[in-house]
XYZ file of C-alpha atoms in Angstrom:
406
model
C -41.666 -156.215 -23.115
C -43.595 -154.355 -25.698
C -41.930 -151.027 -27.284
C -44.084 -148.585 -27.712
C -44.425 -147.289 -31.513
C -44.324 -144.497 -33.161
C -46.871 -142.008 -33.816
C -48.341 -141.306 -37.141
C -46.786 -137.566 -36.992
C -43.654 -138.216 -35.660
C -42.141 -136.539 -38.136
C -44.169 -133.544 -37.420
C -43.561 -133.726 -33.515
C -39.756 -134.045 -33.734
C -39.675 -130.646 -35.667
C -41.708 -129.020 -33.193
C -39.084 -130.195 -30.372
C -36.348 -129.154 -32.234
C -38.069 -125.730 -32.284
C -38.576 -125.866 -28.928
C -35.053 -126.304 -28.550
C -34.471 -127.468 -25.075
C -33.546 -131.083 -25.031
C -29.896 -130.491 -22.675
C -31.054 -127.277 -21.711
C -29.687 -125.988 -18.177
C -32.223 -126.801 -14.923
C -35.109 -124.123 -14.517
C -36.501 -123.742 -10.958
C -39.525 -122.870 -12.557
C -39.769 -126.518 -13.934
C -37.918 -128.160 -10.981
C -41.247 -126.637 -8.793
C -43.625 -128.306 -10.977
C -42.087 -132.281 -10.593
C -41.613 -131.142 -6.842
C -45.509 -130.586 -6.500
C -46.396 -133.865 -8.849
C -44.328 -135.404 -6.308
C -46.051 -134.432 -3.275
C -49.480 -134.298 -4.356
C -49.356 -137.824 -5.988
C -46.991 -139.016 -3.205
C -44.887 -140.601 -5.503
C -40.838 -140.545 -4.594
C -39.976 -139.363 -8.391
C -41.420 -136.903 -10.815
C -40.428 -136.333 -14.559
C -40.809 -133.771 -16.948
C -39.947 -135.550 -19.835
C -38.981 -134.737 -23.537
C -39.164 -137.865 -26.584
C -36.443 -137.507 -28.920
C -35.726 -140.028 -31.439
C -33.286 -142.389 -29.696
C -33.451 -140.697 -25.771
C -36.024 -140.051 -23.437
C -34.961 -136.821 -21.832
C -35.650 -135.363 -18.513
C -36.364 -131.700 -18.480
C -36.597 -131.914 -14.737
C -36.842 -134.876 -12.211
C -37.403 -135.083 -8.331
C -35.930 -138.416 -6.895
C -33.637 -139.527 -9.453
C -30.492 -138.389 -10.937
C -30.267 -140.048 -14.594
C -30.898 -137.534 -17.359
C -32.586 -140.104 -19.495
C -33.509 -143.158 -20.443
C -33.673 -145.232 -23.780
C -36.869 -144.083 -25.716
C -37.595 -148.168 -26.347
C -37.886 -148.892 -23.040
C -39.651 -145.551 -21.900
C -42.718 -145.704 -20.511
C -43.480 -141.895 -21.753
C -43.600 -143.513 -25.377
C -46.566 -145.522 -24.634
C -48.251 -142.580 -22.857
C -47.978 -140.181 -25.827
C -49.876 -142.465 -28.125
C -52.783 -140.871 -26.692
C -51.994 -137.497 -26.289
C -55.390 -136.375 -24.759
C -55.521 -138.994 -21.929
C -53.967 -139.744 -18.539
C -51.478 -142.913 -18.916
C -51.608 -144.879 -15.844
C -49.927 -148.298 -15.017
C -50.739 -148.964 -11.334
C -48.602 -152.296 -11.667
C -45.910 -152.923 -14.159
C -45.903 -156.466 -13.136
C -48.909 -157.432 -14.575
C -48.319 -155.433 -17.909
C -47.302 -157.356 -20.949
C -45.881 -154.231 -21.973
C -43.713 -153.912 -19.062
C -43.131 -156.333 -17.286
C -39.645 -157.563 -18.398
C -38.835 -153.804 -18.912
C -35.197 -153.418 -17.615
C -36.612 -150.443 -15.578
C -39.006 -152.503 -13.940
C -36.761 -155.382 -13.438
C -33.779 -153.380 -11.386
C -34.673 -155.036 -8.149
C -35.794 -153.548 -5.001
C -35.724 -150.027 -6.836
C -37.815 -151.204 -9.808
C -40.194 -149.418 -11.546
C -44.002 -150.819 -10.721
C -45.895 -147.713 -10.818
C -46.338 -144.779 -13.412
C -48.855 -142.177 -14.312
C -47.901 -139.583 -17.021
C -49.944 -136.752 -18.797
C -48.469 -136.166 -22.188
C -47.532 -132.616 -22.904
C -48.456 -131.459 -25.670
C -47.733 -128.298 -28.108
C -49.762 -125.333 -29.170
C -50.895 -127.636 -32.585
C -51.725 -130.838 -29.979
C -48.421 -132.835 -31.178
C -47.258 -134.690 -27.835
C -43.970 -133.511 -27.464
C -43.458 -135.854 -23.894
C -44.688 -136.350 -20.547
C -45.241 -134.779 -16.638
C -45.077 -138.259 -15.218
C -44.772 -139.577 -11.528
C -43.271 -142.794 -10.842
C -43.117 -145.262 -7.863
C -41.292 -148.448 -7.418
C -44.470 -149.790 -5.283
C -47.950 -150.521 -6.763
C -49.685 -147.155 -6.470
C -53.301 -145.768 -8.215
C -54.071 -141.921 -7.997
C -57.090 -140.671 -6.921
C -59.162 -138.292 -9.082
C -57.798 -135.438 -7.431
C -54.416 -136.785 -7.685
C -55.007 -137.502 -11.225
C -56.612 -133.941 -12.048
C -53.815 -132.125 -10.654
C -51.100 -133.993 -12.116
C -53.626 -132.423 -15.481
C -53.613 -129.197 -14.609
C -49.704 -129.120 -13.658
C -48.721 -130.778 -17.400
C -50.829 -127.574 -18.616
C -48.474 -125.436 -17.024
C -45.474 -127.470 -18.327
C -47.144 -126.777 -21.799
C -47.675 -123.009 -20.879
C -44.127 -122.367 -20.019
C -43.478 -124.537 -23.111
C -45.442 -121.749 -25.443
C -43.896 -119.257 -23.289
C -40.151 -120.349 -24.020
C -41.346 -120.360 -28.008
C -42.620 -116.697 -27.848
C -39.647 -115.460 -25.892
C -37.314 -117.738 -28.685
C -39.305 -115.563 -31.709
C -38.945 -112.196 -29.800
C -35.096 -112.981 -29.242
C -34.977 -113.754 -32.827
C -36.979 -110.840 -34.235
C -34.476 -108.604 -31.795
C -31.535 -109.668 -33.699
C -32.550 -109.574 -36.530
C -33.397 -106.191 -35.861
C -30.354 -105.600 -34.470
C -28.576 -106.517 -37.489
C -30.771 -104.519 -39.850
C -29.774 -102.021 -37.813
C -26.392 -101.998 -37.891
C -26.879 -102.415 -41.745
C -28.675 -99.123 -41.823
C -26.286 -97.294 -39.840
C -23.811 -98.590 -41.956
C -25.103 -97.570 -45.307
C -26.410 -94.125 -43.551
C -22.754 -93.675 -42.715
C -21.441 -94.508 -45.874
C -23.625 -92.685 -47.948
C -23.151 -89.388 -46.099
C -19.527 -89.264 -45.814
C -19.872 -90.192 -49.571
C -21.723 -86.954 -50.238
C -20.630 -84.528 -47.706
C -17.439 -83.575 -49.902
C -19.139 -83.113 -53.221
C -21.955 -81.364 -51.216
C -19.266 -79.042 -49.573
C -17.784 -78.397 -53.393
C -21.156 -77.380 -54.458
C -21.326 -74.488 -51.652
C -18.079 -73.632 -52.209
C -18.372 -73.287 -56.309
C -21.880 -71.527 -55.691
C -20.576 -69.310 -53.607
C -17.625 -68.898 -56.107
C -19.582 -67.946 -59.234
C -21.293 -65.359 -57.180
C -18.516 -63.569 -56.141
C -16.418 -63.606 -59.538
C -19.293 -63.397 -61.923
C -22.753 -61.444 -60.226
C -21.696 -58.546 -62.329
C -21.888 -60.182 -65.783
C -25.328 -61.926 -63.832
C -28.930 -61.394 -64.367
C -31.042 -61.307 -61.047
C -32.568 -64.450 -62.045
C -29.431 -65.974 -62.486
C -28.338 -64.551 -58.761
C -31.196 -66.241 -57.370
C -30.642 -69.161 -59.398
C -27.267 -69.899 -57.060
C -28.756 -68.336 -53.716
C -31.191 -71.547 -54.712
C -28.015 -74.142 -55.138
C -26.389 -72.851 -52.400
C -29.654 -73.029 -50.057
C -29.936 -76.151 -51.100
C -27.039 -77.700 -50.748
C -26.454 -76.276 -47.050
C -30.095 -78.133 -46.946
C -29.094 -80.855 -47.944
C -25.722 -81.057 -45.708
C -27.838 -80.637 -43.189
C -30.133 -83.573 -43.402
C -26.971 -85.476 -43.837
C -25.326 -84.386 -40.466
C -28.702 -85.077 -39.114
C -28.195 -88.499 -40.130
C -25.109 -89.082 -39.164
C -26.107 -87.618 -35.502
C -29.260 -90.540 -35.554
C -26.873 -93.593 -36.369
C -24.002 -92.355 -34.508
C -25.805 -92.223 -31.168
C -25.318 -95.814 -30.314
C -21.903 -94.847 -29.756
C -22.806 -92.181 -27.225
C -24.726 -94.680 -25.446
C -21.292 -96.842 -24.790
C -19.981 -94.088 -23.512
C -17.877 -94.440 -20.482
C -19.571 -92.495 -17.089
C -18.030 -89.824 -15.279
C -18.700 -86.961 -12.948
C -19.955 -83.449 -13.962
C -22.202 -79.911 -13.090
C -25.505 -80.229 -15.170
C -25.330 -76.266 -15.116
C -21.715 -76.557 -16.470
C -22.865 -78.800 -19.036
C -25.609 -76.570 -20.108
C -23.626 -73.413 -20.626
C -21.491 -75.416 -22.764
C -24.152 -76.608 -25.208
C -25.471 -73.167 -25.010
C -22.267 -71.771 -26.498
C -21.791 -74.756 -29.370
C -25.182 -73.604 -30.228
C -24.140 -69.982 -31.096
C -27.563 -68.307 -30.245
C -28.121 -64.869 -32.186
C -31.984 -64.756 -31.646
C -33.496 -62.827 -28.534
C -33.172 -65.593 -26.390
C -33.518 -66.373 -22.665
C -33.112 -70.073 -20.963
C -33.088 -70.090 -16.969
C -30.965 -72.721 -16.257
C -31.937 -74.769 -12.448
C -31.360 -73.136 -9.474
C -29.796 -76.147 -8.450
C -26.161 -76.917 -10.351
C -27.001 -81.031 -9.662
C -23.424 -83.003 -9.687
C -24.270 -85.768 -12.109
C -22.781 -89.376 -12.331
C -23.106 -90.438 -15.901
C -23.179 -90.113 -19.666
C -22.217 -86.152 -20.415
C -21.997 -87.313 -24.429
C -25.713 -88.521 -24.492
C -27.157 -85.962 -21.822
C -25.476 -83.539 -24.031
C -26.955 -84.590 -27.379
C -30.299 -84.626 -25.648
C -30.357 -81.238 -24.430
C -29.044 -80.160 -27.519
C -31.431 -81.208 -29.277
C -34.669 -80.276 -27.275
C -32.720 -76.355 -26.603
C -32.129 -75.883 -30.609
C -35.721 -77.548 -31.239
C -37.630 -74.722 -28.657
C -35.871 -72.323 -30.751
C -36.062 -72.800 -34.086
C -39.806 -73.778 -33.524
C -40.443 -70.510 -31.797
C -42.497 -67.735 -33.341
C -42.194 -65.112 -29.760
C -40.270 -61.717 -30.288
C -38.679 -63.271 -27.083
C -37.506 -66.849 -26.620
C -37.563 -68.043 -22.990
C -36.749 -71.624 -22.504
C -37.095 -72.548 -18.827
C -34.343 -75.698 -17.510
C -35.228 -77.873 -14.613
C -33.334 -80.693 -12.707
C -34.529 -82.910 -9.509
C -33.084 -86.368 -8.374
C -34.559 -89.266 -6.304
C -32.777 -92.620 -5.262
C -33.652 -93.790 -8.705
C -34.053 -91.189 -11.613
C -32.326 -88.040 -12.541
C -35.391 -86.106 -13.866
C -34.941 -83.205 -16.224
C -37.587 -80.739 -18.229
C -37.566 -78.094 -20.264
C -40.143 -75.519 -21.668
C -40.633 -73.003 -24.188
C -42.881 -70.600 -25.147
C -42.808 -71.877 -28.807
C -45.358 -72.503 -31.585
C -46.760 -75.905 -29.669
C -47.099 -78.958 -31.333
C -50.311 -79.925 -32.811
C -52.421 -82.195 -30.893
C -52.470 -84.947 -33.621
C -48.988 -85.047 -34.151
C -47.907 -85.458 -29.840
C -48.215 -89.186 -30.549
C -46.016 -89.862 -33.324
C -43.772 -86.770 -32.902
C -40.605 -88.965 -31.722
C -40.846 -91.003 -34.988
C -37.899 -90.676 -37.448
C -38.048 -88.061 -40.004
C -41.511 -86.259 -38.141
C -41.274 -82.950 -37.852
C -43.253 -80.196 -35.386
C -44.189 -77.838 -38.185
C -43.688 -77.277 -42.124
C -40.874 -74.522 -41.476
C -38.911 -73.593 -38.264
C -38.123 -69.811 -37.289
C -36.240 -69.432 -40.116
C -38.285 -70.915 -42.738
C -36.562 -73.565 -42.629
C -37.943 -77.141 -43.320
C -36.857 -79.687 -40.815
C -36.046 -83.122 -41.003
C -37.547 -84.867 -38.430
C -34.383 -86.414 -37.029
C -33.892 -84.636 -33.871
C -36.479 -85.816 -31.372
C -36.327 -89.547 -32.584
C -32.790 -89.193 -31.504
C -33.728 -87.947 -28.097
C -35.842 -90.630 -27.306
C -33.284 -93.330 -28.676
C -30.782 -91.910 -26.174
C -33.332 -91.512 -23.138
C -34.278 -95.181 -23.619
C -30.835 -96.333 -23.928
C -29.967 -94.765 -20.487
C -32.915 -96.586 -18.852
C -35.218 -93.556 -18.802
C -38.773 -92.211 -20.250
C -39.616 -89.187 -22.359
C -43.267 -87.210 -22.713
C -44.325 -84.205 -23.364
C -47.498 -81.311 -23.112
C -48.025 -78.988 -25.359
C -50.818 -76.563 -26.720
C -50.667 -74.877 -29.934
C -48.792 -70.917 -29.781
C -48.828 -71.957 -26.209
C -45.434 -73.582 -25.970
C -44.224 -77.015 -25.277
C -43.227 -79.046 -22.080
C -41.037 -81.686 -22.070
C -39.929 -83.979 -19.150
C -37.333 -87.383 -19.452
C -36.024 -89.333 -17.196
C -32.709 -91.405 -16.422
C -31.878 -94.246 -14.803
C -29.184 -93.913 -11.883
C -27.963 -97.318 -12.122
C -27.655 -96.386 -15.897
C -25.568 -93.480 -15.614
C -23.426 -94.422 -12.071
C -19.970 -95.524 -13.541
């Protein structure tokens, strides 16, 4: 018996499996399929997907046997991946010097005396094992046989890549995750920090005013009309924040049965409207199984956006509700400024705003909508919108059933 050696860049090839990370990984029937097929189109009674560690030769999958692996020294899979670009085929182990005293050829009546492998190899050609068949009969493939077994290793090596990219995706989403969470963190932090000395600022602005405006100029009046403006300006960009970070707990929020009317009216009266405004709610009051907290927070948003970005003498917002066995489906329009063509693409993006000053002349933060759509996605549902410049703006979301059924 002859063991096979190792390969210039094993070094290199062991990395890449440990990468790969799936030596004693659970069965796949997406593997198990592929030996199945090797095994009936080479009409052999075992097929291997194997995997060359240092010490074991793994099986990712086998058809016909039940032993997880094998000794690498005595494997014929490290003879076949000396030549990574090439069918290995032994059509009688007998009459190998390699194999011939091989203790898997030697077993008796369920010796090994045929195999055929086609190393697998990885997206930089390093062989990191085998799609092998095996027999314990003298066997040969045909060329059929032999460019099948080809094409089936390809698709070991595709599902191979495919396990690598889904690995770097799962990575980058936890990592994400946890910048995240660092972000909402700090956000949190930092606002609470400044919320109180932000609140003594008002307070002390507003102060000075009252106890000393007669012993002021008019410049210095304005002076703390401009602290105090700012300040409330300020707060407001905070709370803002605090709404955008916070909203991952809305999303965990337990489901429960309400009136989407009822809800509505609610937010209507938080809001504390004192502009001429009108908003229809639906004609239908739909009974809703879900999230009131984030359904809330989105309405309230999109009703306080139509009217602080609303230039009418009369502000009519227009509410809308249907259902299907899948989706709740909500819009609402306005008869607003619009938003600008160029900005419809980016306009859920954090800290994007619809215009340079609201109804008010305020300037806005950009927080709201990016919220919005955070929530909608959360709740396993989609957001767009139409719009046309002093036309008024349409928006329509979507939530998931399954999301929102407790």
């Amino acid at each position: 018996m002859i063991s096979p050696p190792l390969p210039a860049n094993e070094d290199k090839r062991l990395e890449s499996i440990r990468k790969l990370d799936i030596i004693n990984s659970f069965a796949e029937e997406t593997y198990d399929s592929i030996t199945k097929l090797a095994s009936e189109i080479c009409q052999t009674p075992i097929a291997l997907i194997s995997i060359l560690g240092s010490e074991t030769n793994w099986f990712k999958s086998k058809q016909g046997t039940d032993i997880p692996e094998s000794d690498r020294k005595i494997s014929f899979c490290g003879h076949a991946i000396l030549k990574p670009e090439e069918l290995f085929e032994v059509p009688n182990t007998l009459e190998d010097i390699r194999f011939k005293d091989n203790p898997l050829v030697t077993a008796g009546e369920n010796g090994i005396r045929f195999y055929a492998g086609v190393p697998i190899l990885d997206a930089e050609g390093l062989p990191l094992g085998t799609l092998c068949v095996l027999d314990s009969k003298e066997h040969r493939l045909t060329e059929n046989q032999k460019s099948a077994l080809r094409t089936l290793a390809k698709q070991v090596e595709l599902l191979f890549e495919y396990r690598r990219k889904n690995q770097a995706l799962e990575k980058m989403k936890n990592d994400l995750d946890e910048t995240n969470r660092i972000l909402r963190e700090f956000a949190s932090t930092v606002s609470h920090d400044l919320k109180m000395p932000l609140a003594n600022m008002i307070i002390t602005a507003d102060i000075l005013k009252a106890k000393y405006s007669k012993k002021m100029d008019s410049e210095g009046i304005n002076y703390l009309n401009y602290l105090k403006h700012s300040g409330l300006t300020l707060s407001e960009y905070i709370n803002g924040l605090l709404d955008h970070y916070s909203s991952s707990n809305l999303e965990d929020d337990t489901s429960h049965e309400f009136f989407l009317n009822d809800l509505l009216e609610d937010i209507i009266d938080l809001l504390q409207i004192d502009q001429n405004c009108e908003i229809n709610l639906p004609d239908n009051n739909l009974l809703i199984h879900g999230n009131s907290a984030a359904l809330g927070q989105i309405f309230m948003n999109l009703i306080s956006n139509s009217i602080k970005y609303n230039s009418s003498e009369k502000i009519i917002i227009e509410i809308d509700c249907t259902e299907n066995r899948e989706f709740y489906n909500f819009s609402i329009s306005d008869n607003g400024i619009g938003i600008p063509k160029e900005k419809q693409n980016y306009i859920f993006e954090l800290f994007t705003t619809v215009a340079d000053r609201d109804r008010e002349g305020k300037k806005g933060h950009g927080i709201g909508l990016s919220t919005v759509k955070k929530l909608v996605g959360s709740l396993g549902g989609n957001i767009r919108l139409t719009s046309e410049e002093d036309e008024g703006t349409h928006f329509e979301f979507s939530i998931m059933r399954t999301k929102l059924v407790d």
